[in-house]
Short mmCIF file of C-alpha atoms in Angstrom, two decimals:
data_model
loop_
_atom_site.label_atom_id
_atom_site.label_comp_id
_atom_site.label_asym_id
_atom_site.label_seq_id
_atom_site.Cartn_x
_atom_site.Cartn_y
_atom_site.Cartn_z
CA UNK A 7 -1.82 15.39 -4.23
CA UNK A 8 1.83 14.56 -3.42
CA UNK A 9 2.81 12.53 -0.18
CA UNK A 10 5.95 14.05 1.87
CA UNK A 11 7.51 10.95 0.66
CA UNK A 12 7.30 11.85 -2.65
CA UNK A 13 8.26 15.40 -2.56
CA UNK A 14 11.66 14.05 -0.83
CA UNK A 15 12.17 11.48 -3.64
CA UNK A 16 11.58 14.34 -6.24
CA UNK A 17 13.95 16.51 -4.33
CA UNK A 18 17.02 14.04 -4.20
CA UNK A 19 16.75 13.03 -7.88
CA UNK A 20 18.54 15.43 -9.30
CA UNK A 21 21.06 14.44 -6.47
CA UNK A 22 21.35 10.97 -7.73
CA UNK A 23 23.31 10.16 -11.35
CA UNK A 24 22.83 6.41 -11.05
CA UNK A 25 20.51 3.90 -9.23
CA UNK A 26 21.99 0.30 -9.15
CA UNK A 27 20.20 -2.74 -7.97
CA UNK A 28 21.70 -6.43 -7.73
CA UNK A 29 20.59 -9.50 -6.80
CA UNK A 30 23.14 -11.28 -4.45
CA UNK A 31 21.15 -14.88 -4.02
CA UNK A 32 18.36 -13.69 -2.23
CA UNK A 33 19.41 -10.27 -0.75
CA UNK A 34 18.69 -7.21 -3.12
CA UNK A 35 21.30 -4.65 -2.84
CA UNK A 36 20.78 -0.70 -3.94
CA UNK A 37 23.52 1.25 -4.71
CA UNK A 38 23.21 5.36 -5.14
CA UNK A 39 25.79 7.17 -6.98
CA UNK A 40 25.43 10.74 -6.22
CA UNK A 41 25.00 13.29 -9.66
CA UNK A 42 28.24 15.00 -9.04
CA UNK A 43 30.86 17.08 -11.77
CA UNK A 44 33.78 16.04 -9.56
CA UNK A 45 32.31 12.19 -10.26
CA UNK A 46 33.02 10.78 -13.12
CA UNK A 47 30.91 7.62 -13.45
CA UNK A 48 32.51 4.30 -14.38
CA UNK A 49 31.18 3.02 -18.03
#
């Protein structure tokens, strides 16, 4: 069995090229780079 939360995270992956997540002292920060052509992703 799959939760509704789940089915949206499995429908947005595709969506999403890269996940980033820093550390800024004590505050976590997520980034989401959408899985686009037009994007070209910084390496």
């Amino acid at each position: 069995v799959i939760s509704p939360e789940g089915k949206k995270i499995k429908q947005y992956r595709s969506r999403i090229g890269k996940v980033e997540i820093t550390l800024e002292g004590l505050e976590p920060s997520l980034s989401l780079y959408p899985n686009t052509l037009s994007v070209k992703p910084d390496i």
